[in-house]
Amino acid sequence: MSEPLDLQGRHIVLGMSGGVACFKSAELARELQRQGATVQVVMTEAATQFITALTMQALTNRNVYVSQWDTREPNAMAHINLTREADAVLVAPASADFMAKLATGRADELLSLLCLARPIERCPLLLAPAMNREMWAHPATQRNLAQLRADGCTILGPAAGDQACGEIGDGRMLEALELCAEMIAFFQPKPLAGRRVLITAGPTFEAIDPVRGITNLSSGKMGFAIARAAQEAGAAVTLVAGPVHLDTPRHVRRIDVQSAQQMHDAVLPLAAQHDVFVATAAVADWRPAECGAQKIKKDGSGRVPTIPMTENPDILAAVARLPARPYCVGFAAESHDLARHAREKRLRKNVPLIVGNLGPATFGRDDNALLLVDERGERELPRAGKLALARALVAEIATRL
Ligand code: CTP
């Protein structure tokens, strides 16, 4: 199955100003291309002190531009030509000096000239700051930053952490993979801008004793993909996750829980503050009535223990009963008769939208196929990667709000 890459058909001007973080831009150039983009590198003289134009040319298979006096363009106007086909200009690293220059509209070398001369309505400018923490915190830099935001620039990062100078604090440039994820998100449509979305994901773990428990094969991948897709679509996202080993999508607030009861207790107080609730978690229906403080031991008689069970709260149904309930989306993981079970579940849980999928055919996998069931009928989202499906589902949800 081949799906279009996330930056397929995008042409990105990668601007580099002077900073140690230039070494990350080599990887960034590769990563952007791996995601389908074409990358045109433009460097300041200062950037060439940190990494050579030759390296960037070899990595992008394109001439690198450093000077506004470059005569390789037939009209000798690299500062105009280079942005006319571009979908965005990303300056990474953006030094404190370069940001100061942009904030005042100066244009005394090719990169700043090109930023000023770009068609501002259709060629957005994104900056990935990289500098020492004192430089970042300096009122002059913060003033420039505010001005650049007011002028429509998007600022990516910076991160906090170890700095090349040995100090620790804000100002590190984001890593190549993080910047690439930011670019992918930037280009996604924003139908959930201003909305708040709450999501449950993963399995739950119901303890039998301190070392054993009951769980299931849910990987959490679908829920995490929906969290990422909703965030990319502009929403503020809270993700309540059972025990899974997955990275938190960027800018998503994550709350880790173990049991169904903990998931319920985390979700219920938050639900009314959200516009949408998507329940993807494979919540255990039952839990051992009691969790002993000590491990259950064999007694040598060959008798197996009987473990009394009790029912867990139904989180989705509880949220759907709230007076100020969010728009509720349930999942139906079935092993057979998907459409019928999904229709029944929608009515039983009293939610407007149920997303059916075949549990055994999706648990742990990177792809899935979904059946959307609402009051108007059914709609299939055919087998695809979970992120692609999550984006399609998010778009469907947005039209129903
Ligand atoms: N769900 C929930 N809390 C539970 C059980 C299920 O929030 N205690 C949610 C799931 O996250 C999913 C939907 O309800 O969105 C349906 O889950 P599923 O396991 O398919 O159905 P059940 O309600 O458990 O019904 P059954 O076991 O009979 O299929």
Coordinates of C-alpha atoms and ligand atoms in Angstrom, one line a residue:
M1 CA 0.0 0.0 0.0
S2 CA 1.6 3.3 -1.0
E3 CA 0.2 6.5 0.4
P4 CA 1.3 9.9 -0.6
L5 CA 4.2 11.2 1.6
D6 CA 3.2 13.9 4.0
L7 CA 5.2 16.6 2.2
Q8 CA 4.6 15.2 -1.3
G9 CA 4.7 18.0 -3.9
R10 CA 5.9 20.7 -1.4
H11 CA 8.8 22.9 -2.3
I12 CA 10.5 24.3 0.7
V13 CA 13.3 27.0 0.8
L14 CA 15.5 26.0 3.7
G15 CA 17.3 29.1 4.9
M16 CA 20.2 28.8 7.3
S17 CA 21.7 31.6 9.3
G18 CA 24.9 31.3 11.5
G19 CA 24.8 28.9 14.4
V20 CA 26.1 25.6 15.7
A21 CA 22.7 24.2 15.0
C22 CA 23.5 24.2 11.3
F23 CA 24.7 20.6 11.8
K24 CA 21.0 19.7 12.4
S25 CA 19.9 21.3 9.2
A26 CA 21.8 18.7 7.2
E27 CA 19.6 16.0 8.7
L28 CA 16.6 18.3 8.4
A29 CA 17.2 18.7 4.6
R30 CA 17.2 14.9 4.3
E31 CA 14.2 14.4 6.4
L32 CA 12.1 16.9 4.5
Q33 CA 13.0 15.1 1.3
R34 CA 12.3 11.7 2.8
Q35 CA 8.7 13.1 3.4
G36 CA 8.4 14.0 -0.3
A37 CA 9.5 17.7 -0.3
T38 CA 12.0 19.3 -2.6
V39 CA 14.4 21.5 -0.7
Q40 CA 16.2 24.6 -1.9
V41 CA 19.0 25.7 0.5
V42 CA 19.9 29.3 1.0
M43 CA 22.7 30.1 3.5
T44 CA 24.1 33.3 5.0
E45 CA 27.9 33.8 5.0
A46 CA 27.8 33.1 8.7
A47 CA 26.1 29.7 8.2
T48 CA 28.9 28.7 5.9
Q49 CA 31.3 29.0 8.8
F50 CA 29.5 26.1 10.5
I51 CA 28.7 23.7 7.6
T52 CA 29.7 24.0 3.9
A53 CA 27.4 24.8 1.0
L54 CA 29.0 21.7 -0.6
T55 CA 27.5 19.4 2.0
M56 CA 24.0 21.0 1.6
Q57 CA 24.2 20.9 -2.2
A58 CA 25.2 17.2 -2.1
L59 CA 22.3 16.4 0.3
T60 CA 19.7 18.3 -1.7
N61 CA 21.0 17.7 -5.2
R62 CA 20.5 21.4 -5.9
N63 CA 22.7 24.5 -6.2
V64 CA 23.0 26.3 -2.8
Y65 CA 22.7 30.1 -2.9
V66 CA 24.8 32.2 -0.5
S67 CA 25.1 35.6 -2.2
Q68 CA 22.7 38.1 -3.7
W69 CA 25.3 38.8 -6.3
D70 CA 25.1 35.2 -7.6
T71 CA 24.8 35.4 -11.4
R72 CA 23.8 31.8 -12.0
E73 CA 20.1 32.8 -12.4
P74 CA 19.6 34.1 -15.9
N75 CA 18.0 37.3 -14.6
A76 CA 20.5 37.5 -11.7
M77 CA 17.5 37.8 -9.3
A78 CA 17.9 34.8 -7.0
H79 CA 16.2 36.7 -4.3
I80 CA 13.0 36.9 -6.4
N81 CA 13.1 33.6 -8.2
L82 CA 13.8 31.3 -5.3
T83 CA 10.5 32.0 -3.5
R84 CA 8.1 32.2 -6.4
E85 CA 7.6 28.4 -6.6
A86 CA 8.0 27.8 -2.8
D87 CA 5.3 26.6 -0.5
A88 CA 7.2 28.0 2.5
V89 CA 10.5 29.4 3.7
L90 CA 11.8 27.7 6.8
V91 CA 14.8 29.4 8.4
A92 CA 16.6 26.8 10.5
P93 CA 18.7 27.8 12.4
A94 CA 17.3 31.3 12.9
S95 CA 20.0 33.2 14.8
A96 CA 19.3 36.1 17.2
D97 CA 21.0 38.5 14.7
F98 CA 19.0 37.1 11.8
M99 CA 15.7 37.5 13.6
A100 CA 16.7 41.1 14.5
K101 CA 17.3 41.8 10.9
L102 CA 14.0 40.3 9.8
A103 CA 12.1 42.2 12.5
T104 CA 13.3 45.5 11.2
G105 CA 12.9 44.6 7.5
R106 CA 16.6 44.8 6.7
A107 CA 17.8 43.0 3.6
D108 CA 21.6 43.3 3.2
E109 CA 22.3 39.7 2.1
L110 CA 20.5 37.1 0.1
L111 CA 18.5 35.2 2.8
S112 CA 17.0 38.3 4.5
L113 CA 16.4 39.9 1.1
L114 CA 14.6 36.8 -0.1
C115 CA 12.4 36.7 3.1
L116 CA 11.4 40.4 2.5
A117 CA 10.8 39.9 -1.2
R118 CA 8.7 36.7 -0.9
P119 CA 5.0 36.8 -1.8
I120 CA 3.8 37.2 1.7
E121 CA 0.2 35.9 1.1
R122 CA 1.1 32.6 -0.3
C123 CA 4.7 31.9 0.9
P124 CA 4.7 31.6 4.7
L125 CA 7.8 32.2 6.7
L126 CA 8.7 29.8 9.6
L127 CA 11.6 30.3 11.9
A128 CA 13.4 27.8 14.1
P129 CA 15.4 29.9 16.6
A130 CA 18.7 28.6 17.8
M131 CA 20.8 30.6 20.3
N132 CA 22.2 30.8 23.8
R133 CA 19.6 31.1 26.6
E134 CA 20.6 34.6 27.6
M135 CA 20.3 35.8 24.0
W136 CA 16.9 34.1 23.8
A137 CA 15.7 35.7 27.0
H138 CA 17.1 39.1 26.2
P139 CA 14.3 41.8 25.9
A140 CA 15.6 42.7 22.5
T141 CA 15.2 39.2 21.2
Q142 CA 11.7 38.8 22.8
R143 CA 10.7 42.2 21.3
N144 CA 11.9 41.0 17.9
L145 CA 10.0 37.8 18.3
A146 CA 6.8 39.6 19.1
Q147 CA 7.2 41.7 16.1
L148 CA 7.9 38.7 13.8
R149 CA 4.8 37.0 15.1
A150 CA 2.8 40.2 14.5
D151 CA 4.2 40.2 11.0
G152 CA 2.8 36.6 10.5
C153 CA 5.8 34.5 11.0
T154 CA 5.4 31.1 12.6
I155 CA 8.0 30.3 15.3
L156 CA 9.0 26.6 15.8
G157 CA 10.4 26.0 19.2
P158 CA 13.0 26.6 20.6
A159 CA 13.5 23.7 23.0
A160 CA 15.1 23.8 26.4
G161 CA 18.2 21.7 27.3
D162 CA 21.9 21.5 26.9
Q163 CA 23.5 24.2 24.8
A164 CA 26.6 24.1 22.8
C165 CA 28.1 26.7 25.1
G166 CA 27.7 24.4 28.1
E167 CA 24.8 26.3 29.6
I168 CA 21.3 24.8 30.1
G169 CA 18.1 26.6 29.2
D170 CA 15.8 27.7 26.4
G171 CA 17.1 28.4 22.9
R172 CA 18.1 25.0 21.5
M173 CA 16.9 24.5 18.0
L174 CA 14.3 21.7 17.6
E175 CA 15.7 18.4 16.3
A176 CA 15.4 17.6 12.6
L177 CA 12.5 15.1 13.1
E178 CA 10.6 17.6 15.3
L179 CA 11.0 20.3 12.7
C180 CA 9.9 18.0 10.0
A181 CA 6.8 17.0 12.1
E182 CA 6.1 20.8 12.6
M183 CA 6.2 21.4 8.8
I184 CA 3.9 18.5 8.2
A185 CA 1.4 19.8 10.8
F186 CA 1.7 23.3 9.4
F187 CA 0.4 22.2 6.0
Q188 CA -2.5 20.3 7.3
P189 CA -6.0 21.9 7.1
K190 CA -7.2 23.4 10.4
P191 CA -10.9 22.5 10.7
L192 CA -10.6 22.0 14.5
A193 CA -8.9 25.4 15.2
G194 CA -10.0 26.7 18.6
R195 CA -11.6 23.3 19.5
R196 CA -10.6 21.0 22.4
V197 CA -10.5 17.3 21.9
L198 CA -10.3 14.6 24.6
I199 CA -9.2 11.1 23.6
T200 CA -8.8 7.7 25.3
A201 CA -6.3 5.2 23.9
G202 CA -4.7 1.9 24.5
P203 CA -5.6 -1.0 26.6
T204 CA -6.2 -1.0 30.4
F205 CA -4.5 -3.1 32.9
E206 CA -6.6 -4.7 35.7
A207 CA -4.5 -5.9 38.5
I208 CA -5.1 -9.4 40.0
D209 CA -2.2 -9.1 42.5
P210 CA 1.0 -7.0 42.6
V211 CA 2.6 -8.9 39.7
R212 CA -0.3 -10.1 37.5
G213 CA -3.2 -8.5 35.7
I214 CA -5.6 -8.7 32.8
T215 CA -5.1 -6.6 29.7
N216 CA -5.6 -6.9 26.0
L217 CA -3.8 -6.5 22.7
S218 CA -4.7 -2.9 21.9
S219 CA -1.5 -1.0 20.9
G220 CA -3.0 2.5 21.2
K221 CA -1.8 3.4 17.7
M222 CA -5.2 4.4 16.4
G223 CA -5.9 6.7 19.4
F224 CA -2.4 8.2 19.2
A225 CA -2.8 8.8 15.5
I226 CA -6.2 10.6 16.1
A227 CA -4.5 12.7 18.8
R228 CA -1.8 13.7 16.3
A229 CA -4.3 14.3 13.5
A230 CA -6.6 16.4 15.8
Q231 CA -3.6 18.5 17.0
E232 CA -2.5 19.0 13.4
A233 CA -6.0 20.1 12.6
G234 CA -5.7 22.9 15.1
A235 CA -7.2 21.4 18.2
A236 CA -5.9 21.5 21.8
V237 CA -5.7 17.8 22.5
T238 CA -5.7 15.8 25.8
L239 CA -4.8 12.1 25.5
V240 CA -5.6 9.7 28.4
A241 CA -3.5 6.7 27.7
G242 CA -3.5 3.2 29.1
P243 CA -0.2 1.3 29.4
V244 CA 1.4 1.7 25.9
H245 CA 4.9 2.3 24.6
L246 CA 4.3 5.1 22.1
D247 CA 5.7 8.6 21.8
T248 CA 3.4 11.4 22.7
P249 CA 2.4 13.4 19.6
R250 CA 3.8 16.9 19.6
H251 CA 1.9 19.5 21.6
V252 CA -0.5 16.9 23.0
R253 CA -1.2 16.8 26.7
R254 CA -0.9 13.2 27.9
I255 CA -2.2 11.6 31.1
D256 CA -1.1 8.1 31.7
V257 CA -3.3 5.6 33.6
Q258 CA -3.4 1.9 34.2
S259 CA -6.9 0.7 35.0
A260 CA -10.4 1.3 33.6
Q261 CA -11.3 3.0 36.9
Q262 CA -8.3 5.3 36.7
M263 CA -9.2 6.1 33.1
H264 CA -12.7 6.9 34.1
D265 CA -11.6 9.1 37.0
A266 CA -9.2 11.0 34.7
V267 CA -11.7 11.5 31.9
L268 CA -14.9 12.4 33.7
P269 CA -13.8 15.7 35.3
L270 CA -12.2 16.8 32.0
A271 CA -15.0 15.8 29.6
A272 CA -17.2 18.9 29.9
Q273 CA -14.3 21.2 29.2
H274 CA -13.8 19.6 25.7
D275 CA -15.8 20.0 22.5
V276 CA -15.1 16.4 21.3
F277 CA -14.6 13.1 23.1
V278 CA -13.1 10.2 21.1
A279 CA -13.1 6.9 23.0
T280 CA -10.6 4.6 21.2
A281 CA -9.4 2.8 24.3
A282 CA -10.0 -0.9 24.6
V283 CA -11.3 -0.7 28.1
A284 CA -11.5 -3.9 30.0
D285 CA -15.1 -4.7 30.7
W286 CA -14.4 -6.5 34.0
R287 CA -11.7 -6.3 36.7
P288 CA -10.9 -8.6 39.6
A289 CA -13.2 -7.6 42.4
E290 CA -10.2 -7.3 44.7
C291 CA -6.5 -6.9 44.2
G292 CA -4.6 -8.7 46.9
A293 CA -1.6 -6.9 48.5
Q294 CA 0.5 -10.1 48.0
K295 CA 1.2 -12.4 45.1
I296 CA -1.2 -15.3 44.9
K297 CA 0.9 -18.4 45.5
K298 CA 0.3 -22.0 44.5
D299 CA -0.7 -24.1 47.5
G300 CA 0.6 -27.4 46.1
S301 CA -2.8 -29.0 45.9
G302 CA -3.2 -28.4 42.1
R303 CA -6.4 -26.3 42.8
V304 CA -6.6 -23.2 40.6
P305 CA -7.8 -19.9 42.2
T306 CA -11.2 -18.5 41.5
I307 CA -11.0 -14.8 40.8
P308 CA -14.3 -13.0 41.4
M309 CA -14.8 -10.3 38.8
T310 CA -16.7 -7.0 38.9
E311 CA -17.8 -4.8 36.0
N312 CA -15.9 -1.6 35.1
P313 CA -17.6 1.7 34.5
D314 CA -18.4 2.4 30.9
I315 CA -16.5 5.6 30.3
L316 CA -18.0 6.5 27.0
A317 CA -21.6 6.0 28.2
A318 CA -20.8 8.1 31.4
V319 CA -19.5 11.0 29.3
A320 CA -22.5 10.7 27.0
R321 CA -24.8 11.1 30.0
L322 CA -23.2 14.4 31.1
P323 CA -25.6 17.4 30.8
A324 CA -22.8 19.5 29.0
R325 CA -21.5 16.6 27.0
P326 CA -19.0 17.0 24.3
Y327 CA -19.6 15.5 20.8
C328 CA -19.0 11.8 21.5
V329 CA -17.3 9.4 19.2
G330 CA -17.1 5.8 20.2
F331 CA -15.2 2.9 18.6
A332 CA -16.6 -0.6 18.2
A333 CA -13.9 -3.3 18.1
E334 CA -15.7 -6.3 16.9
S335 CA -14.7 -9.7 15.6
H336 CA -17.8 -10.2 13.3
D337 CA -21.0 -8.6 12.1
L338 CA -19.3 -5.2 12.3
A339 CA -22.1 -3.0 10.9
R340 CA -24.9 -4.5 13.0
H341 CA -22.8 -4.3 16.2
A342 CA -21.7 -0.8 15.5
R343 CA -25.3 0.4 14.9
E344 CA -26.5 -1.3 18.1
K345 CA -23.6 0.1 20.1
R346 CA -24.4 3.7 18.9
L347 CA -27.9 3.4 20.2
R348 CA -27.0 1.6 23.4
K349 CA -24.3 4.2 24.3
N350 CA -26.4 7.1 23.0
V351 CA -23.6 8.7 21.0
P352 CA -23.9 10.4 17.6
L353 CA -21.0 8.6 15.9
I354 CA -19.6 5.1 16.2
V355 CA -16.5 4.1 14.3
G356 CA -16.4 0.3 13.7
N357 CA -13.3 -1.7 13.1
L358 CA -12.4 -5.4 13.3
G359 CA -10.3 -5.9 16.4
P360 CA -8.3 -8.9 15.3
A361 CA -7.5 -7.3 11.9
T362 CA -6.2 -4.0 13.4
F363 CA -4.7 -4.6 16.9
G364 CA -1.0 -3.8 16.8
R365 CA -1.0 -3.1 13.1
D366 CA -0.1 0.2 11.4
D367 CA -3.1 0.1 9.1
N368 CA -6.9 -0.3 9.6
A369 CA -10.2 0.1 7.9
L370 CA -13.1 2.0 9.5
L371 CA -16.8 2.0 9.2
L372 CA -18.5 5.3 10.3
V373 CA -22.0 4.9 11.6
D374 CA -24.2 7.9 12.5
E375 CA -27.9 8.7 12.3
R376 CA -27.7 9.2 8.5
G377 CA -26.3 5.8 7.8
E378 CA -22.9 4.2 7.2
R379 CA -19.7 5.3 5.5
E380 CA -16.6 3.3 4.9
L381 CA -13.0 4.6 5.2
P382 CA -11.1 1.9 3.3
R383 CA -7.9 0.3 4.6
A384 CA -5.1 2.8 4.9
G385 CA -2.4 3.8 7.4
K386 CA -3.7 4.7 10.8
L387 CA -2.5 8.4 10.5
A388 CA -4.2 8.8 7.1
L389 CA -7.4 7.3 8.5
A390 CA -7.1 9.4 11.6
R391 CA -6.9 12.6 9.4
A392 CA -10.0 11.5 7.4
L393 CA -11.9 10.7 10.6
V394 CA -10.9 14.1 12.1
A395 CA -12.2 15.8 9.0
E396 CA -15.5 13.9 9.3
I397 CA -15.9 14.8 12.9
A398 CA -15.2 18.5 12.1
T399 CA -18.0 18.6 9.6
R400 CA -20.4 17.3 12.3
L401 CA -19.7 19.9 15.0
Ligands
CTP1 N1 -15.7 1.9 26.3 C1 -15.6 2.7 27.4 N2 -15.6 2.2 28.6 C2 -15.8 0.8 28.8 C3 -16.0 0.0 27.7 C4 -15.9 0.6 26.4 O1 -15.4 3.9 27.3 N3 -15.8 0.3 30.0 C5 -15.8 2.6 25.0 C6 -14.6 2.2 24.1 O2 -13.5 3.0 24.2 C7 -15.3 2.3 22.7 C8 -16.7 1.9 22.9 O3 -16.9 2.1 24.3 O4 -15.3 3.6 22.2 C9 -17.0 0.5 22.6 O5 -16.1 -0.4 23.2 P1 -16.2 -2.0 22.9 O6 -15.2 -2.7 23.7 O7 -16.2 -2.2 21.4 O8 -17.6 -2.3 23.4 P2 -18.2 -2.7 24.8 O9 -19.0 -1.5 25.3 O10 -17.2 -3.2 25.7 O11 -19.3 -3.8 24.4 P3 -19.0 -5.3 24.0 O12 -17.9 -5.8 24.9 O13 -20.3 -5.9 24.3 O14 -18.7 -5.4 22.5

